[in-house]
mmCIF file of N, CA and C in Angstrom:
data_model
loop_
_atom_site.group_PDB
_atom_site.id
_atom_site.type_symbol
_atom_site.label_atom_id
_atom_site.label_comp_id
_atom_site.label_asym_id
_atom_site.label_seq_id
_atom_site.Cartn_x
_atom_site.Cartn_y
_atom_site.Cartn_z
ATOM 1 N N UNK A 277 0.850 -1.172 0.000
ATOM 2 C CA UNK A 277 0.000 0.000 0.000
ATOM 3 C C UNK A 277 0.894 1.232 0.000
ATOM 4 N N UNK A 278 0.562 2.169 -0.875
ATOM 5 C CA UNK A 278 1.293 3.435 -0.938
ATOM 6 C C UNK A 278 0.322 4.587 -0.747
ATOM 7 N N UNK A 279 0.796 5.616 -0.094
ATOM 8 C CA UNK A 279 0.004 6.821 0.095
ATOM 9 C C UNK A 279 0.781 7.974 -0.520
ATOM 10 N N UNK A 280 0.180 8.632 -1.493
ATOM 11 C CA UNK A 280 0.798 9.781 -2.139
ATOM 12 C C UNK A 280 0.060 11.033 -1.697
ATOM 13 N N UNK A 281 0.808 12.070 -1.388
ATOM 14 C CA UNK A 281 0.208 13.300 -0.897
ATOM 15 C C UNK A 281 0.284 14.389 -1.951
ATOM 16 N N UNK A 282 -0.872 14.949 -2.347
ATOM 17 C CA UNK A 282 -0.858 16.035 -3.336
ATOM 18 C C UNK A 282 -0.163 17.259 -2.772
ATOM 19 N N UNK A 283 0.291 18.114 -3.689
ATOM 20 C CA UNK A 283 0.992 19.334 -3.286
ATOM 21 C C UNK A 283 0.126 20.152 -2.339
ATOM 22 N N UNK A 284 -1.152 20.317 -2.684
ATOM 23 C CA UNK A 284 -2.076 21.020 -1.812
ATOM 24 C C UNK A 284 -2.844 19.971 -1.003
ATOM 25 N N UNK A 285 -2.421 19.717 0.203
ATOM 26 C CA UNK A 285 -2.990 18.638 1.015
ATOM 27 C C UNK A 285 -4.436 18.888 1.430
ATOM 28 N N UNK A 286 -4.941 20.099 1.221
ATOM 29 C CA UNK A 286 -6.338 20.394 1.562
ATOM 30 C C UNK A 286 -7.295 19.910 0.476
ATOM 31 N N UNK A 287 -6.776 19.625 -0.696
ATOM 32 C CA UNK A 287 -7.620 19.220 -1.814
ATOM 33 C C UNK A 287 -8.037 17.763 -1.693
ATOM 34 N N UNK A 288 -9.238 17.489 -2.148
ATOM 35 C CA UNK A 288 -9.757 16.129 -2.175
ATOM 36 C C UNK A 288 -9.524 15.557 -3.573
ATOM 37 N N UNK A 289 -8.929 14.362 -3.651
ATOM 38 C CA UNK A 289 -8.726 13.694 -4.932
ATOM 39 C C UNK A 289 -10.076 13.140 -5.390
ATOM 40 N N UNK A 290 -10.476 13.490 -6.634
ATOM 41 C CA UNK A 290 -11.781 13.049 -7.137
ATOM 42 C C UNK A 290 -11.684 11.948 -8.180
ATOM 43 N N UNK A 291 -10.513 11.781 -8.802
ATOM 44 C CA UNK A 291 -10.336 10.705 -9.763
ATOM 45 C C UNK A 291 -8.843 10.478 -9.970
ATOM 46 N N UNK A 292 -8.502 9.246 -10.337
ATOM 47 C CA UNK A 292 -7.111 8.928 -10.656
ATOM 48 C C UNK A 292 -7.065 7.757 -11.607
ATOM 49 N N UNK A 293 -5.920 7.646 -12.304
ATOM 50 C CA UNK A 293 -5.765 6.587 -13.290
ATOM 51 C C UNK A 293 -4.283 6.301 -13.500
ATOM 52 N N UNK A 294 -3.957 5.014 -13.624
ATOM 53 C CA UNK A 294 -2.598 4.617 -13.967
ATOM 54 C C UNK A 294 -2.414 4.661 -15.478
ATOM 55 N N UNK A 295 -1.167 4.894 -15.908
ATOM 56 C CA UNK A 295 -0.840 4.708 -17.314
ATOM 57 C C UNK A 295 -0.832 3.201 -17.568
ATOM 58 N N UNK A 296 -0.971 2.789 -18.809
ATOM 59 C CA UNK A 296 -1.082 1.360 -19.108
ATOM 60 C C UNK A 296 0.166 0.564 -18.725
ATOM 61 N N UNK A 297 1.334 1.203 -18.671
ATOM 62 C CA UNK A 297 2.547 0.494 -18.264
ATOM 63 C C UNK A 297 2.715 0.453 -16.740
ATOM 64 N N UNK A 298 1.831 1.139 -16.009
ATOM 65 C CA UNK A 298 1.867 1.127 -14.553
ATOM 66 C C UNK A 298 2.978 1.954 -13.932
ATOM 67 N N UNK A 299 3.711 2.698 -14.734
ATOM 68 C CA UNK A 299 4.829 3.492 -14.209
ATOM 69 C C UNK A 299 4.404 4.842 -13.655
ATOM 70 N N UNK A 300 3.273 5.356 -14.130
ATOM 71 C CA UNK A 300 2.818 6.678 -13.703
ATOM 72 C C UNK A 300 1.363 6.623 -13.260
ATOM 73 N N UNK A 301 1.031 7.547 -12.381
ATOM 74 C CA UNK A 301 -0.328 7.719 -11.891
ATOM 75 C C UNK A 301 -0.714 9.169 -12.134
ATOM 76 N N UNK A 302 -1.934 9.381 -12.590
ATOM 77 C CA UNK A 302 -2.435 10.745 -12.798
ATOM 78 C C UNK A 302 -3.625 10.923 -11.868
ATOM 79 N N UNK A 303 -3.652 12.064 -11.167
ATOM 80 C CA UNK A 303 -4.770 12.343 -10.264
ATOM 81 C C UNK A 303 -5.309 13.739 -10.538
ATOM 82 N N UNK A 304 -6.606 13.912 -10.224
ATOM 83 C CA UNK A 304 -7.197 15.247 -10.288
ATOM 84 C C UNK A 304 -7.831 15.537 -8.938
ATOM 85 N N UNK A 305 -7.743 16.807 -8.543
ATOM 86 C CA UNK A 305 -8.316 17.219 -7.263
ATOM 87 C C UNK A 305 -9.521 18.109 -7.500
ATOM 88 N N UNK A 306 -10.328 18.214 -6.470
ATOM 89 C CA UNK A 306 -11.585 18.951 -6.511
ATOM 90 C C UNK A 306 -11.349 20.460 -6.452
ATOM 91 N N UNK A 307 -12.368 21.210 -6.848
ATOM 92 C CA UNK A 307 -12.338 22.669 -6.724
ATOM 93 C C UNK A 307 -12.299 23.041 -5.241
ATOM 94 N N UNK A 308 -11.765 24.139 -4.817
ATOM 95 C CA UNK A 308 -11.429 25.291 -5.653
ATOM 96 C C UNK A 308 -10.055 25.197 -6.321
ATOM 97 N N UNK A 309 -9.157 24.315 -5.867
ATOM 98 C CA UNK A 309 -7.831 24.244 -6.470
ATOM 99 C C UNK A 309 -7.855 23.585 -7.850
ATOM 100 N N UNK A 310 -8.613 22.519 -8.022
ATOM 101 C CA UNK A 310 -8.764 21.802 -9.294
ATOM 102 C C UNK A 310 -7.427 21.625 -10.014
ATOM 103 N N UNK A 311 -6.640 20.690 -9.533
ATOM 104 C CA UNK A 311 -5.330 20.448 -10.121
ATOM 105 C C UNK A 311 -5.250 19.055 -10.733
ATOM 106 N N UNK A 312 -4.380 18.927 -11.722
ATOM 107 C CA UNK A 312 -4.025 17.624 -12.278
ATOM 108 C C UNK A 312 -2.563 17.396 -11.888
ATOM 109 N N UNK A 313 -2.272 16.191 -11.376
ATOM 110 C CA UNK A 313 -0.917 15.861 -10.946
ATOM 111 C C UNK A 313 -0.479 14.577 -11.633
ATOM 112 N N UNK A 314 0.729 14.598 -12.178
ATOM 113 C CA UNK A 314 1.333 13.446 -12.843
ATOM 114 C C UNK A 314 2.409 12.906 -11.915
ATOM 115 N N UNK A 315 2.258 11.660 -11.471
ATOM 116 C CA UNK A 315 3.135 11.047 -10.471
ATOM 117 C C UNK A 315 4.019 9.973 -11.087
ATOM 118 N N UNK A 316 5.233 9.849 -10.568
ATOM 119 C CA UNK A 316 6.084 8.700 -10.873
ATOM 120 C C UNK A 316 5.837 7.694 -9.762
ATOM 121 N N UNK A 317 5.192 6.583 -10.096
ATOM 122 C CA UNK A 317 4.705 5.633 -9.102
ATOM 123 C C UNK A 317 5.830 5.025 -8.261
ATOM 124 N N UNK A 318 6.905 4.575 -8.887
ATOM 125 C CA UNK A 318 7.989 3.905 -8.162
ATOM 126 C C UNK A 318 8.620 4.789 -7.093
ATOM 127 N N UNK A 319 8.862 6.058 -7.426
ATOM 128 C CA UNK A 319 9.513 6.958 -6.471
ATOM 129 C C UNK A 319 8.517 7.699 -5.583
ATOM 130 N N UNK A 320 7.213 7.521 -5.867
ATOM 131 C CA UNK A 320 6.153 8.171 -5.093
ATOM 132 C C UNK A 320 6.291 9.696 -5.087
ATOM 133 N N UNK A 321 6.732 10.250 -6.219
ATOM 134 C CA UNK A 321 6.958 11.691 -6.342
ATOM 135 C C UNK A 321 6.036 12.293 -7.388
ATOM 136 N N UNK A 322 5.557 13.487 -7.099
ATOM 137 C CA UNK A 322 4.796 14.242 -8.091
ATOM 138 C C UNK A 322 5.792 14.828 -9.088
ATOM 139 N N UNK A 323 5.660 14.450 -10.348
ATOM 140 C CA UNK A 323 6.565 14.958 -11.382
ATOM 141 C C UNK A 323 6.165 16.381 -11.756
ATOM 142 N N UNK A 324 4.860 16.606 -11.912
ATOM 143 C CA UNK A 324 4.384 17.959 -12.176
ATOM 144 C C UNK A 324 2.920 18.087 -11.775
ATOM 145 N N UNK A 325 2.553 19.300 -11.459
ATOM 146 C CA UNK A 325 1.186 19.636 -11.070
ATOM 147 C C UNK A 325 0.779 20.888 -11.827
ATOM 148 N N UNK A 326 -0.479 20.918 -12.255
ATOM 149 C CA UNK A 326 -0.983 22.070 -12.992
ATOM 150 C C UNK A 326 -2.363 22.432 -12.464
ATOM 151 N N UNK A 327 -2.588 23.716 -12.240
ATOM 152 C CA UNK A 327 -3.874 24.219 -11.786
ATOM 153 C C UNK A 327 -4.785 24.378 -13.005
ATOM 154 N N UNK A 328 -5.858 23.593 -13.053
ATOM 155 C CA UNK A 328 -6.739 23.570 -14.219
ATOM 156 C C UNK A 328 -7.652 24.792 -14.281
ATOM 157 N N UNK A 329 -8.052 25.312 -13.143
ATOM 158 C CA UNK A 329 -8.948 26.475 -13.061
ATOM 159 C C UNK A 329 -10.292 26.224 -13.739
ATOM 160 N N UNK A 330 -10.789 25.003 -13.607
ATOM 161 C CA UNK A 330 -12.108 24.629 -14.133
ATOM 162 C C UNK A 330 -12.616 23.477 -13.278
ATOM 163 N N UNK A 331 -13.931 23.360 -13.123
ATOM 164 C CA UNK A 331 -14.458 22.235 -12.344
ATOM 165 C C UNK A 331 -14.309 20.923 -13.107
ATOM 166 N N UNK A 332 -13.393 20.075 -12.664
ATOM 167 C CA UNK A 332 -13.161 18.798 -13.317
ATOM 168 C C UNK A 332 -13.548 17.668 -12.377
ATOM 169 N N UNK A 333 -14.072 16.598 -12.962
ATOM 170 C CA UNK A 333 -14.485 15.466 -12.129
ATOM 171 C C UNK A 333 -14.137 14.113 -12.746
ATOM 172 N N UNK A 334 -13.665 14.108 -13.979
ATOM 173 C CA UNK A 334 -13.343 12.853 -14.659
ATOM 174 C C UNK A 334 -11.969 12.933 -15.306
ATOM 175 N N UNK A 335 -11.307 11.789 -15.327
ATOM 176 C CA UNK A 335 -9.977 11.671 -15.904
ATOM 177 C C UNK A 335 -9.891 10.347 -16.649
ATOM 178 N N UNK A 336 -9.389 10.381 -17.857
ATOM 179 C CA UNK A 336 -9.128 9.167 -18.631
ATOM 180 C C UNK A 336 -7.756 9.293 -19.277
ATOM 181 N N UNK A 337 -6.882 8.299 -19.041
ATOM 182 C CA UNK A 337 -5.560 8.274 -19.642
ATOM 183 C C UNK A 337 -5.626 7.392 -20.890
ATOM 184 N N UNK A 338 -5.025 7.863 -21.964
ATOM 185 C CA UNK A 338 -4.992 7.112 -23.216
ATOM 186 C C UNK A 338 -4.233 5.798 -22.990
ATOM 187 N N UNK A 339 -4.851 4.643 -23.226
ATOM 188 C CA UNK A 339 -4.171 3.365 -22.991
ATOM 189 C C UNK A 339 -3.017 3.102 -23.963
ATOM 190 N N UNK A 340 -3.000 3.784 -25.079
ATOM 191 C CA UNK A 340 -1.925 3.607 -26.059
ATOM 192 C C UNK A 340 -0.801 4.621 -25.893
ATOM 193 N N UNK A 341 -1.070 5.711 -25.148
ATOM 194 C CA UNK A 341 -0.067 6.754 -24.931
ATOM 195 C C UNK A 341 -0.302 7.364 -23.552
ATOM 196 N N UNK A 342 0.476 6.956 -22.570
ATOM 197 C CA UNK A 342 0.300 7.415 -21.195
ATOM 198 C C UNK A 342 0.591 8.878 -20.970
ATOM 199 N N UNK A 343 1.060 9.562 -22.007
ATOM 200 C CA UNK A 343 1.306 11.002 -21.893
ATOM 201 C C UNK A 343 0.081 11.824 -22.283
ATOM 202 N N UNK A 344 -0.967 11.173 -22.771
ATOM 203 C CA UNK A 344 -2.187 11.870 -23.173
ATOM 204 C C UNK A 344 -3.329 11.500 -22.244
ATOM 205 N N UNK A 345 -4.106 12.498 -21.864
ATOM 206 C CA UNK A 345 -5.248 12.266 -20.994
ATOM 207 C C UNK A 345 -6.362 13.243 -21.326
ATOM 208 N N UNK A 346 -7.582 12.854 -20.987
ATOM 209 C CA UNK A 346 -8.739 13.727 -21.150
ATOM 210 C C UNK A 346 -9.251 14.068 -19.761
ATOM 211 N N UNK A 347 -9.432 15.357 -19.503
ATOM 212 C CA UNK A 347 -10.046 15.834 -18.266
ATOM 213 C C UNK A 347 -11.395 16.408 -18.642
ATOM 214 N N UNK A 348 -12.410 16.073 -17.858
ATOM 215 C CA UNK A 348 -13.736 16.602 -18.156
ATOM 216 C C UNK A 348 -14.477 16.913 -16.873
ATOM 217 N N UNK A 349 -15.488 17.726 -17.024
ATOM 218 C CA UNK A 349 -16.340 18.132 -15.921
ATOM 219 C C UNK A 349 -17.522 18.893 -16.471
ATOM 220 N N UNK A 350 -18.239 19.562 -15.606
ATOM 221 C CA UNK A 350 -19.389 20.341 -16.026
ATOM 222 C C UNK A 350 -18.929 21.454 -16.968
ATOM 223 N N UNK A 351 -19.324 21.383 -18.218
ATOM 224 C CA UNK A 351 -18.988 22.368 -19.257
ATOM 225 C C UNK A 351 -17.491 22.445 -19.535
ATOM 226 N N UNK A 352 -16.793 21.326 -19.445
ATOM 227 C CA UNK A 352 -15.348 21.314 -19.703
ATOM 228 C C UNK A 352 -14.940 19.940 -20.221
ATOM 229 N N UNK A 353 -14.193 19.903 -21.330
ATOM 230 C CA UNK A 353 -13.630 18.657 -21.855
ATOM 231 C C UNK A 353 -12.403 19.023 -22.678
ATOM 232 N N UNK A 354 -11.235 18.597 -22.218
ATOM 233 C CA UNK A 354 -9.996 18.945 -22.913
ATOM 234 C C UNK A 354 -9.016 17.781 -22.927
ATOM 235 N N UNK A 355 -8.252 17.708 -23.994
ATOM 236 C CA UNK A 355 -7.131 16.796 -24.083
ATOM 237 C C UNK A 355 -5.918 17.484 -23.468
ATOM 238 N N UNK A 356 -5.226 16.760 -22.609
ATOM 239 C CA UNK A 356 -4.003 17.253 -21.973
ATOM 240 C C UNK A 356 -2.859 16.337 -22.365
ATOM 241 N N UNK A 357 -1.648 16.901 -22.385
ATOM 242 C CA UNK A 357 -0.466 16.115 -22.699
ATOM 243 C C UNK A 357 0.637 16.390 -21.691
ATOM 244 N N UNK A 358 1.276 15.307 -21.268
ATOM 245 C CA UNK A 358 2.447 15.397 -20.404
ATOM 246 C C UNK A 358 3.684 15.296 -21.281
ATOM 247 N N UNK A 359 4.637 16.227 -21.121
ATOM 248 C CA UNK A 359 5.882 16.212 -21.876
ATOM 249 C C UNK A 359 6.979 15.644 -20.978
ATOM 250 N N UNK A 360 7.462 14.418 -21.251
ATOM 251 C CA UNK A 360 8.471 13.813 -20.387
ATOM 252 C C UNK A 360 9.845 14.468 -20.482
ATOM 253 N N UNK A 361 10.078 15.278 -21.516
ATOM 254 C CA UNK A 361 11.376 15.940 -21.661
ATOM 255 C C UNK A 361 11.557 17.096 -20.689
ATOM 256 N N UNK A 362 10.500 17.893 -20.519
ATOM 257 C CA UNK A 362 10.621 19.029 -19.597
ATOM 258 C C UNK A 362 9.651 18.932 -18.412
ATOM 259 N N UNK A 363 8.984 17.788 -18.282
ATOM 260 C CA UNK A 363 8.083 17.503 -17.154
ATOM 261 C C UNK A 363 7.010 18.581 -16.979
ATOM 262 N N UNK A 364 6.312 18.858 -18.073
ATOM 263 C CA UNK A 364 5.221 19.836 -18.028
ATOM 264 C C UNK A 364 3.936 19.202 -18.542
ATOM 265 N N UNK A 365 2.827 19.770 -18.125
ATOM 266 C CA UNK A 365 1.507 19.401 -18.617
ATOM 267 C C UNK A 365 0.991 20.541 -19.473
ATOM 268 N N UNK A 366 0.371 20.199 -20.610
ATOM 269 C CA UNK A 366 -0.148 21.222 -21.511
ATOM 270 C C UNK A 366 -1.589 20.907 -21.859
ATOM 271 N N UNK A 367 -2.422 21.914 -21.766
ATOM 272 C CA UNK A 367 -3.836 21.799 -22.126
ATOM 273 C C UNK A 367 -4.003 22.134 -23.600
ATOM 274 N N UNK A 368 -4.706 21.280 -24.333
ATOM 275 C CA UNK A 368 -5.013 21.556 -25.738
ATOM 276 C C UNK A 368 -6.310 22.356 -25.828
ATOM 277 N N UNK A 369 -6.510 22.976 -26.955
ATOM 278 C CA UNK A 369 -7.724 23.771 -27.173
ATOM 279 C C UNK A 369 -8.955 22.864 -27.157
ATOM 280 N N UNK A 370 -10.083 23.442 -26.811
ATOM 281 C CA UNK A 370 -11.344 22.712 -26.756
ATOM 282 C C UNK A 370 -11.771 22.258 -28.153
ATOM 283 N N UNK A 371 -12.437 21.119 -28.210
ATOM 284 C CA UNK A 371 -13.002 20.662 -29.480
ATOM 285 C C UNK A 371 -14.314 21.379 -29.775
ATOM 286 N N UNK A 372 -14.863 22.057 -28.763
ATOM 287 C CA UNK A 372 -16.102 22.813 -28.899
ATOM 288 C C UNK A 372 -15.789 24.306 -28.958
ATOM 289 N N UNK A 373 -16.692 25.083 -29.562
ATOM 290 C CA UNK A 373 -16.564 26.533 -29.459
ATOM 291 C C UNK A 373 -16.840 26.916 -28.007
ATOM 292 N N UNK A 374 -16.394 28.074 -27.579
ATOM 293 C CA UNK A 374 -16.582 28.509 -26.197
ATOM 294 C C UNK A 374 -18.066 28.515 -25.830
ATOM 295 N N UNK A 375 -18.923 28.978 -26.746
ATOM 296 C CA UNK A 375 -20.359 29.016 -26.493
ATOM 297 C C UNK A 375 -20.919 27.603 -26.305
ATOM 298 N N UNK A 376 -20.533 26.666 -27.190
ATOM 299 C CA UNK A 376 -20.997 25.277 -27.081
ATOM 300 C C UNK A 376 -20.500 24.630 -25.787
ATOM 301 N N UNK A 377 -19.255 24.895 -25.443
ATOM 302 C CA UNK A 377 -18.688 24.300 -24.245
ATOM 303 C C UNK A 377 -19.427 24.767 -22.994
ATOM 304 N N UNK A 378 -19.754 26.040 -22.915
ATOM 305 C CA UNK A 378 -20.458 26.587 -21.748
ATOM 306 C C UNK A 378 -21.892 26.079 -21.643
ATOM 307 N N UNK A 379 -22.493 25.717 -22.778
ATOM 308 C CA UNK A 379 -23.879 25.270 -22.775
ATOM 309 C C UNK A 379 -24.023 23.751 -22.666
ATOM 310 N N UNK A 380 -22.918 23.031 -22.706
ATOM 311 C CA UNK A 380 -22.973 21.573 -22.752
ATOM 312 C C UNK A 380 -22.582 20.963 -21.417
ATOM 313 N N UNK A 381 -23.362 19.994 -20.974
ATOM 314 C CA UNK A 381 -22.999 19.220 -19.796
ATOM 315 C C UNK A 381 -22.255 17.988 -20.305
ATOM 316 N N UNK A 382 -20.940 18.054 -20.298
ATOM 317 C CA UNK A 382 -20.111 17.044 -20.943
ATOM 318 C C UNK A 382 -19.999 15.771 -20.109
ATOM 319 N N UNK A 383 -20.001 15.889 -18.828
ATOM 320 C CA UNK A 383 -19.813 14.721 -17.961
ATOM 321 C C UNK A 383 -20.901 13.801 -18.179
#
């Protein structure tokens, strides 16, 4: 059993997922902080954390590419990518227009 502590210990973890190779774990925390954290499982260290600034409640890691994940929540759905070279997370643009995204319950 391992216990990993998010950078902001006041946040509640709402979803998590392992990469298909089991080497990394991705977690998302609840609002108001709403962060995504990419962990190195073996060393139990957070590799990077990013403040999403949107209400997120779901996380899915691409089974064919552990560096790609989808974060979604009420009126939010985005593809995110982890860059292993510089240990950063990057949010891609929405597949919906801003108006469609705000009017859609994606979860």
